[in-house]
Amino acid sequence: MRPTKHSFTHAVRRRAVAVLGALALLTGIGVGTATVAQAASTGAITGYQGLCLDDRSASTALFNPIQVYTCNGTNAQQWTVQSNGTLQVLGMCLDVSGAGTANGTLVDLYTCNNTVAQVWQPGGNGVLINPNSGKCLDDTGWGGSGTQVQIWACSGGANQSWTVPGGGSTAGGGSFVVSEAQFDQMFPSRNSFYTYSGLVAALNSYPAFATTGGTTVEKQEAAAFLANVDHETGGLVYVNEIDQSGDYCASESYGCPAGTYAYYGRGPLQISWNFNYEAAGQAIGQDLLDNPNLVSTNAAIAWETALWYWFTGTGNGSVTSHQAMTGGSGFGATIRAINDIECNGGNTAEMQDRVNDYESFTSILGVSPGGNLTC
């Protein structure tokens, strides 16, 4: 397989990332998850500084803010953890506004409607993950009593750690569905930079990855991600783009402080362009705009940038790669999200190479590849 410069980062602007929310809300895509609890339990949900998750003013109005507040034992703080992954108070559900997927999307109260905006699942370090967005319930800015909560890229910080009734802390999580031996089998000639431990470390920031929808879907998502990575890097051989002469400095207010020619492709999905380095850095808490070489010198950061795109980028498609694999769109939709110029006959050979990788990796993981493999 030849490493090539693909266009998935060319077509995606920071302002165009994460557009699926409204679509998911309208269609009511079902997501099977490892839910917060197996049976309904009711009580307080506590977070940073011992504050309670609270329905402001005990209102049942649609879009009423959900905040952190001094624990007071009132019904506005009595949350029922349902087996379908919803968190309910006063007969209403904890809801990501508009099924949004962007950092800072507010969390409020809404009629329970069985959509992905209302599903929450546990992850490591006590986080509560909304699998549609891949982001965590977040005490905004480590705010004090009265601060409305939001979703934000999972960081494992104390402001994203919650204790739920009936289950204690949500911390726990499971091991990655791809073992190190399977990883080695998939990438027998990989560059030593791309460590398995670096990938596993990066998963802490994206705990919804390969943990959503049951064992088959989880393994299919892992295989799909790694198949695209295999194609982009020639089997995890290449860390940096071979041709580094391209001008990937778009006209943005923040410019290109690392240099006009500094934003070539790096890492497992070959992130390029200044606006992608800026957006990815914002999401994972690293200054990649000023220090793009972090993607080629720190394995965990490199894997995080790839996972960032997996959860946010749609290319010219309508779903992110994560949503494609957990919502039933199939592997072909991940190709469209990552490099849509291969679709619709644009480059059938390159597209088929990705499919071949995916089928090989699902075989290693012992699951069917499912349908809708091409684009």
CSV table of C-alpha atoms in Angstrom, one decimal:
chain,number,residue,atom,x,y,z
A,1,MET,CA,0.0,0.0,0.0
A,2,ARG,CA,1.4,3.4,-0.8
A,3,PRO,CA,1.1,6.3,1.6
A,4,THR,CA,-0.7,9.2,0.1
A,5,LYS,CA,-1.8,12.6,1.0
A,6,HIS,CA,-5.6,12.3,1.5
A,7,SER,CA,-8.0,15.2,1.4
A,8,PHE,CA,-10.1,14.5,4.5
A,9,THR,CA,-8.5,17.4,6.4
A,10,HIS,CA,-8.5,19.7,3.4
A,11,ALA,CA,-12.3,19.8,3.2
A,12,VAL,CA,-13.0,20.0,6.9
A,13,ARG,CA,-12.9,23.5,8.5
A,14,ARG,CA,-13.0,24.0,12.2
A,15,ARG,CA,-16.3,25.8,11.9
A,16,ALA,CA,-17.8,22.9,10.0
A,17,VAL,CA,-17.0,20.1,12.5
A,18,ALA,CA,-19.7,18.3,14.4
A,19,VAL,CA,-22.9,18.8,12.3
A,20,LEU,CA,-24.8,15.6,13.0
A,21,GLY,CA,-26.7,16.7,16.1
A,22,ALA,CA,-29.9,17.8,14.5
A,23,LEU,CA,-30.0,14.8,12.2
A,24,ALA,CA,-29.7,12.4,15.1
A,25,LEU,CA,-32.5,14.1,17.0
A,26,LEU,CA,-34.8,14.0,14.0
A,27,THR,CA,-34.2,10.4,13.1
A,28,GLY,CA,-34.0,9.1,16.7
A,29,ILE,CA,-31.1,6.8,15.9
A,30,GLY,CA,-31.0,4.0,18.5
A,31,VAL,CA,-27.7,3.4,20.3
A,32,GLY,CA,-27.2,0.3,22.4
A,33,THR,CA,-24.9,1.1,25.2
A,34,ALA,CA,-23.3,-0.3,28.3
A,35,THR,CA,-25.6,1.8,30.5
A,36,VAL,CA,-25.0,3.4,33.8
A,37,ALA,CA,-27.0,0.9,35.8
A,38,GLN,CA,-28.8,-2.3,35.2
A,39,ALA,CA,-31.8,-1.5,37.4
A,40,ALA,CA,-33.4,1.9,38.3
A,41,SER,CA,-31.9,3.6,41.3
A,42,THR,CA,-32.8,7.0,42.6
A,43,GLY,CA,-30.7,9.6,44.5
A,44,ALA,CA,-28.3,12.4,44.2
A,45,ILE,CA,-25.6,12.7,41.5
A,46,THR,CA,-22.6,14.4,43.0
A,47,GLY,CA,-19.6,15.9,41.2
A,48,TYR,CA,-16.7,18.3,41.7
A,49,GLN,CA,-16.5,19.8,45.2
A,50,GLY,CA,-19.4,17.6,46.3
A,51,LEU,CA,-22.0,19.7,44.4
A,52,CYS,CA,-25.2,18.0,43.2
A,53,LEU,CA,-26.6,17.8,39.7
A,54,ASP,CA,-29.7,20.0,40.0
A,55,ASP,CA,-32.8,20.8,37.9
A,56,ARG,CA,-32.7,24.6,38.3
A,57,SER,CA,-35.7,25.9,40.4
A,58,ALA,CA,-37.2,22.4,40.2
A,59,SER,CA,-38.8,23.4,36.9
A,60,THR,CA,-40.1,20.9,34.4
A,61,ALA,CA,-40.1,23.4,31.5
A,62,LEU,CA,-38.4,22.3,28.3
A,63,PHE,CA,-34.8,23.3,28.1
A,64,ASN,CA,-34.6,24.2,31.8
A,65,PRO,CA,-30.9,24.4,32.7
A,66,ILE,CA,-29.3,21.6,34.6
A,67,GLN,CA,-26.7,22.9,36.9
A,68,VAL,CA,-24.4,22.0,39.8
A,69,TYR,CA,-25.7,23.2,43.1
A,70,THR,CA,-25.3,22.9,46.8
A,71,CYS,CA,-26.8,19.5,47.8
A,72,ASN,CA,-30.1,20.1,49.6
A,73,GLY,CA,-32.0,16.8,49.3
A,74,THR,CA,-34.9,18.3,47.3
A,75,ASN,CA,-36.7,16.5,44.4
A,76,ALA,CA,-34.8,18.7,41.9
A,77,GLN,CA,-31.7,16.6,42.9
A,78,GLN,CA,-33.3,13.2,43.0
A,79,TRP,CA,-32.1,11.4,39.8
A,80,THR,CA,-33.3,8.1,38.6
A,81,VAL,CA,-30.7,6.0,36.7
A,82,GLN,CA,-32.6,4.0,34.2
A,83,SER,CA,-31.5,0.8,32.6
A,84,ASN,CA,-31.8,2.4,29.1
A,85,GLY,CA,-29.0,4.8,29.9
A,86,THR,CA,-31.2,7.9,30.7
A,87,LEU,CA,-30.9,10.0,33.8
A,88,GLN,CA,-34.4,11.3,34.9
A,89,VAL,CA,-35.5,13.9,37.4
A,90,LEU,CA,-39.1,15.0,38.0
A,91,GLY,CA,-40.2,12.7,35.1
A,92,MET,CA,-37.9,14.5,32.6
A,93,CYS,CA,-34.6,13.5,31.1
A,94,LEU,CA,-31.0,14.9,31.1
A,95,ASP,CA,-30.6,16.0,27.5
A,96,VAL,CA,-27.8,17.4,25.3
A,97,SER,CA,-29.3,20.4,23.7
A,98,GLY,CA,-30.2,19.8,20.1
A,99,ALA,CA,-28.3,16.5,20.2
A,100,GLY,CA,-25.2,18.7,19.8
A,101,THR,CA,-21.7,17.2,19.5
A,102,ALA,CA,-19.6,20.4,19.9
A,103,ASN,CA,-17.6,21.2,23.0
A,104,GLY,CA,-19.6,23.6,25.2
A,105,THR,CA,-23.1,22.3,24.1
A,106,LEU,CA,-25.4,22.9,27.0
A,107,VAL,CA,-27.1,20.2,28.9
A,108,ASP,CA,-30.7,20.8,29.9
A,109,LEU,CA,-34.1,19.2,30.8
A,110,TYR,CA,-36.3,17.7,28.1
A,111,THR,CA,-39.1,15.3,27.6
A,112,CYS,CA,-37.8,11.7,27.6
A,113,ASN,CA,-37.8,10.6,23.9
A,114,ASN,CA,-35.4,7.7,23.5
A,115,THR,CA,-33.0,9.7,21.4
A,116,VAL,CA,-29.2,9.6,21.5
A,117,ALA,CA,-29.2,13.0,23.1
A,118,GLN,CA,-30.4,11.4,26.3
A,119,VAL,CA,-28.1,8.4,26.6
A,120,TRP,CA,-25.3,8.4,29.2
A,121,GLN,CA,-22.8,5.7,29.9
A,122,PRO,CA,-20.0,5.2,32.4
A,123,GLY,CA,-16.3,5.5,31.6
A,124,GLY,CA,-13.0,5.6,33.4
A,125,ASN,CA,-12.3,8.2,36.1
A,126,GLY,CA,-16.0,8.6,36.9
A,127,VAL,CA,-17.1,10.2,33.7
A,128,LEU,CA,-20.5,10.1,32.2
A,129,ILE,CA,-20.3,9.8,28.4
A,130,ASN,CA,-22.9,10.8,25.8
A,131,PRO,CA,-22.0,8.3,23.1
A,132,ASN,CA,-23.6,10.3,20.3
A,133,SER,CA,-21.1,13.1,20.8
A,134,GLY,CA,-18.3,11.0,22.4
A,135,LYS,CA,-18.1,13.8,25.0
A,136,CYS,CA,-18.4,13.9,28.8
A,137,LEU,CA,-20.8,15.6,31.2
A,138,ASP,CA,-18.8,18.6,32.4
A,139,ASP,CA,-19.0,21.0,35.2
A,140,THR,CA,-18.3,24.1,33.1
A,141,GLY,CA,-15.1,25.8,33.9
A,142,TRP,CA,-14.9,24.0,37.2
A,143,GLY,CA,-17.7,26.4,38.1
A,144,GLY,CA,-19.3,26.8,41.5
A,145,SER,CA,-22.9,26.4,42.7
A,146,GLY,CA,-25.4,27.5,40.0
A,147,THR,CA,-23.2,26.7,37.0
A,148,GLN,CA,-25.0,25.0,34.1
A,149,VAL,CA,-23.4,21.8,32.9
A,150,GLN,CA,-22.3,21.1,29.4
A,151,ILE,CA,-20.6,18.4,27.3
A,152,TRP,CA,-16.8,18.6,26.6
A,153,ALA,CA,-14.1,16.4,25.3
A,154,CYS,CA,-13.4,13.8,28.0
A,155,SER,CA,-10.3,14.8,30.0
A,156,GLY,CA,-10.5,12.7,33.1
A,157,GLY,CA,-10.5,15.9,35.2
A,158,ALA,CA,-12.3,16.2,38.6
A,159,ASN,CA,-14.9,18.4,37.0
A,160,GLN,CA,-16.1,15.4,34.9
A,161,SER,CA,-16.2,12.9,37.7
A,162,TRP,CA,-19.6,11.9,39.0
A,163,THR,CA,-21.0,9.6,41.6
A,164,VAL,CA,-24.4,8.2,40.7
A,165,PRO,CA,-27.1,6.5,42.9
A,166,GLY,CA,-26.9,2.8,43.2
A,167,GLY,CA,-23.6,2.5,41.4
A,168,GLY,CA,-21.1,4.7,43.3
A,169,SER,CA,-18.5,6.3,41.1
A,170,THR,CA,-19.0,5.6,37.4
A,171,ALA,CA,-15.3,4.9,37.2
A,172,GLY,CA,-14.4,1.4,36.0
A,173,GLY,CA,-14.4,1.0,32.3
A,174,GLY,CA,-13.2,-2.1,30.5
A,175,SER,CA,-10.1,-3.1,28.5
A,176,PHE,CA,-9.8,-2.2,24.8
A,177,VAL,CA,-11.5,-4.7,22.5
A,178,VAL,CA,-8.2,-5.1,20.6
A,179,SER,CA,-5.5,-6.9,22.5
A,180,GLU,CA,-1.9,-6.0,22.1
A,181,ALA,CA,-1.3,-9.3,20.4
A,182,GLN,CA,-4.0,-8.5,17.9
A,183,PHE,CA,-2.6,-5.0,17.4
A,184,ASP,CA,0.8,-6.5,16.6
A,185,GLN,CA,-0.9,-8.9,14.2
A,186,MET,CA,-2.6,-6.1,12.4
A,187,PHE,CA,0.6,-4.0,12.1
A,188,PRO,CA,3.6,-6.3,12.0
A,189,SER,CA,5.9,-3.7,10.4
A,190,ARG,CA,4.8,-0.7,12.3
A,191,ASN,CA,7.0,2.2,13.2
A,192,SER,CA,8.0,1.9,16.9
A,193,PHE,CA,6.5,5.4,17.5
A,194,TYR,CA,3.0,4.0,17.2
A,195,THR,CA,2.8,2.2,20.4
A,196,TYR,CA,-0.1,0.2,21.7
A,197,SER,CA,0.2,1.9,25.1
A,198,GLY,CA,0.0,5.3,23.4
A,199,LEU,CA,-3.3,4.2,21.8
A,200,VAL,CA,-4.7,2.9,25.0
A,201,ALA,CA,-3.7,6.1,26.8
A,202,ALA,CA,-5.4,8.2,24.2
A,203,LEU,CA,-8.6,6.2,24.7
A,204,ASN,CA,-9.0,7.8,28.1
A,205,SER,CA,-9.8,11.1,26.3
A,206,TYR,CA,-12.4,9.3,24.1
A,207,PRO,CA,-14.1,6.7,26.4
A,208,ALA,CA,-17.0,6.2,24.0
A,209,PHE,CA,-14.7,4.7,21.4
A,210,ALA,CA,-15.3,1.0,20.8
A,211,THR,CA,-17.5,0.8,24.0
A,212,THR,CA,-20.8,1.6,22.4
A,213,GLY,CA,-23.4,-0.8,21.0
A,214,GLY,CA,-22.4,-4.2,22.3
A,215,THR,CA,-19.4,-6.5,21.5
A,216,THR,CA,-19.9,-6.8,17.8
A,217,VAL,CA,-20.3,-3.1,17.1
A,218,GLU,CA,-17.4,-2.3,19.5
A,219,LYS,CA,-15.1,-4.5,17.6
A,220,GLN,CA,-16.4,-3.3,14.2
A,221,GLU,CA,-15.7,0.3,15.2
A,222,ALA,CA,-12.1,-0.5,16.4
A,223,ALA,CA,-11.5,-2.4,13.2
A,224,ALA,CA,-12.8,0.4,11.1
A,225,PHE,CA,-10.7,3.0,12.8
A,226,LEU,CA,-7.5,0.9,12.6
A,227,ALA,CA,-8.2,0.0,8.9
A,228,ASN,CA,-8.4,3.7,8.0
A,229,VAL,CA,-5.2,4.3,10.0
A,230,ASP,CA,-3.5,1.4,8.2
A,231,HIS,CA,-4.4,2.9,4.9
A,232,GLU,CA,-3.3,6.5,5.8
A,233,THR,CA,0.1,5.5,7.2
A,234,GLY,CA,1.1,2.5,5.1
A,235,GLY,CA,0.6,0.1,7.9
A,236,LEU,CA,1.6,2.5,10.7
A,237,VAL,CA,4.9,2.9,9.1
A,238,TYR,CA,4.8,6.7,8.3
A,239,VAL,CA,4.5,9.3,11.0
A,240,ASN,CA,5.0,12.4,8.9
A,241,GLU,CA,3.8,13.1,5.4
A,242,ILE,CA,6.5,12.2,2.8
A,243,ASP,CA,6.0,15.4,0.8
A,244,GLN,CA,6.2,18.3,3.3
A,245,SER,CA,6.3,21.1,0.7
A,246,GLY,CA,2.6,21.8,0.7
A,247,ASP,CA,1.2,25.1,1.9
A,248,TYR,CA,-1.5,24.1,4.4
A,249,CYS,CA,-1.7,27.6,5.9
A,250,ALA,CA,-5.3,28.8,5.4
A,251,SER,CA,-6.3,32.4,6.1
A,252,GLU,CA,-7.4,32.3,9.7
A,253,SER,CA,-7.4,34.9,12.4
A,254,TYR,CA,-4.8,32.9,14.3
A,255,GLY,CA,-2.5,32.5,11.3
A,256,CYS,CA,0.3,29.9,11.1
A,257,PRO,CA,2.6,30.7,14.0
A,258,ALA,CA,4.7,27.5,13.4
A,259,GLY,CA,5.4,28.5,9.8
A,260,THR,CA,3.6,28.5,6.5
A,261,TYR,CA,4.8,25.0,5.6
A,262,ALA,CA,4.6,23.5,9.1
A,263,TYR,CA,1.1,21.9,8.9
A,264,TYR,CA,1.7,18.9,6.7
A,265,GLY,CA,0.2,15.5,7.6
A,266,ARG,CA,1.2,13.8,10.8
A,267,GLY,CA,0.0,10.9,12.9
A,268,PRO,CA,-2.4,8.0,12.4
A,269,LEU,CA,-4.9,9.9,10.3
A,270,GLN,CA,-2.3,12.4,8.9
A,271,ILE,CA,-3.9,15.5,10.3
A,272,SER,CA,-3.0,18.6,8.2
A,273,TRP,CA,-3.9,22.3,7.8
A,274,ASN,CA,-3.5,25.0,10.4
A,275,PHE,CA,-7.3,25.0,11.2
A,276,ASN,CA,-7.2,21.3,12.0
A,277,TYR,CA,-4.2,21.6,14.2
A,278,GLU,CA,-5.9,24.5,16.0
A,279,ALA,CA,-9.2,22.7,16.5
A,280,ALA,CA,-7.7,19.4,17.5
A,281,GLY,CA,-5.4,21.1,20.0
A,282,GLN,CA,-8.4,22.9,21.5
A,283,ALA,CA,-10.2,19.6,21.9
A,284,ILE,CA,-7.4,17.7,23.5
A,285,GLY,CA,-5.9,20.5,25.5
A,286,GLN,CA,-2.6,20.8,23.6
A,287,ASP,CA,-1.2,23.8,21.7
A,288,LEU,CA,-0.8,22.1,18.4
A,289,LEU,CA,-1.1,25.3,16.4
A,290,ASP,CA,2.2,26.5,17.8
A,291,ASN,CA,3.7,23.1,18.3
A,292,PRO,CA,2.5,20.8,15.5
A,293,ASN,CA,5.4,18.5,16.0
A,294,LEU,CA,3.8,17.2,19.2
A,295,VAL,CA,1.8,15.0,16.9
A,296,SER,CA,4.9,13.3,15.6
A,297,THR,CA,6.8,13.2,18.9
A,298,ASN,CA,4.2,12.1,21.4
A,299,ALA,CA,2.4,8.8,20.6
A,300,ALA,CA,-0.6,9.5,22.9
A,301,ILE,CA,-1.2,12.9,21.3
A,302,ALA,CA,-0.8,11.5,17.9
A,303,TRP,CA,-3.5,8.9,18.6
A,304,GLU,CA,-5.7,11.6,20.2
A,305,THR,CA,-5.7,13.7,17.1
A,306,ALA,CA,-6.9,10.7,15.1
A,307,LEU,CA,-9.6,10.0,17.6
A,308,TRP,CA,-10.6,13.6,17.6
A,309,TYR,CA,-11.2,13.5,13.9
A,310,TRP,CA,-13.0,10.1,14.2
A,311,PHE,CA,-15.5,11.7,16.6
A,312,THR,CA,-15.9,15.1,14.9
A,313,GLY,CA,-15.1,15.0,11.2
A,314,THR,CA,-17.7,14.4,8.6
A,315,GLY,CA,-15.9,15.5,5.4
A,316,ASN,CA,-18.6,15.9,2.8
A,317,GLY,CA,-20.7,13.3,4.4
A,318,SER,CA,-23.4,13.7,7.1
A,319,VAL,CA,-22.1,11.5,9.9
A,320,THR,CA,-18.8,11.2,11.8
A,321,SER,CA,-17.0,7.9,11.6
A,322,HIS,CA,-18.0,7.1,15.2
A,323,GLN,CA,-21.6,7.7,14.4
A,324,ALA,CA,-21.3,5.7,11.2
A,325,MET,CA,-20.1,2.6,13.0
A,326,THR,CA,-22.4,2.9,16.0
A,327,GLY,CA,-25.5,4.1,14.1
A,328,GLY,CA,-25.6,1.5,11.4
A,329,SER,CA,-24.3,3.5,8.4
A,330,GLY,CA,-21.4,1.1,7.9
A,331,PHE,CA,-17.7,1.2,7.1
A,332,GLY,CA,-18.3,3.0,3.7
A,333,ALA,CA,-19.5,6.1,5.6
A,334,THR,CA,-16.2,6.3,7.4
A,335,ILE,CA,-14.3,6.5,4.1
A,336,ARG,CA,-16.6,9.3,3.0
A,337,ALA,CA,-15.9,11.1,6.3
A,338,ILE,CA,-12.2,10.7,6.0
A,339,ASN,CA,-11.5,10.9,2.3
A,340,ASP,CA,-14.6,11.4,0.3
A,341,ILE,CA,-12.8,11.8,-3.0
A,342,GLU,CA,-12.3,8.1,-3.1
A,343,CYS,CA,-16.1,7.6,-3.2
A,344,ASN,CA,-18.5,7.4,-6.1
A,345,GLY,CA,-15.8,6.1,-8.4
A,346,GLY,CA,-13.3,8.8,-7.5
A,347,ASN,CA,-10.6,6.3,-6.7
A,348,THR,CA,-12.0,2.9,-6.4
A,349,ALA,CA,-8.7,1.2,-5.8
A,350,GLU,CA,-7.9,3.3,-2.8
A,351,MET,CA,-11.4,2.8,-1.4
A,352,GLN,CA,-11.1,-1.0,-1.9
A,353,ASP,CA,-7.8,-1.0,-0.1
A,354,ARG,CA,-9.5,0.4,3.0
A,355,VAL,CA,-12.3,-2.2,2.7
A,356,ASN,CA,-9.8,-5.0,2.4
A,357,ASP,CA,-8.0,-3.7,5.6
A,358,TYR,CA,-11.3,-3.5,7.4
A,359,GLU,CA,-12.3,-7.1,6.4
A,360,SER,CA,-8.9,-8.3,7.5
A,361,PHE,CA,-9.1,-6.6,10.9
A,362,THR,CA,-12.7,-7.7,11.6
A,363,SER,CA,-11.5,-11.3,10.8
A,364,ILE,CA,-8.7,-10.9,13.4
A,365,LEU,CA,-11.2,-9.7,15.9
A,366,GLY,CA,-13.6,-12.5,15.1
A,367,VAL,CA,-16.6,-10.5,14.0
A,368,SER,CA,-18.6,-9.9,10.8
A,369,PRO,CA,-17.7,-6.7,8.9
A,370,GLY,CA,-21.4,-5.9,8.5
A,371,GLY,CA,-22.9,-4.2,5.4
A,372,ASN,CA,-22.5,-1.0,3.5
A,373,LEU,CA,-18.7,-1.4,3.2
A,374,THR,CA,-18.1,0.9,0.2
A,375,CYS,CA,-19.0,4.5,-0.7
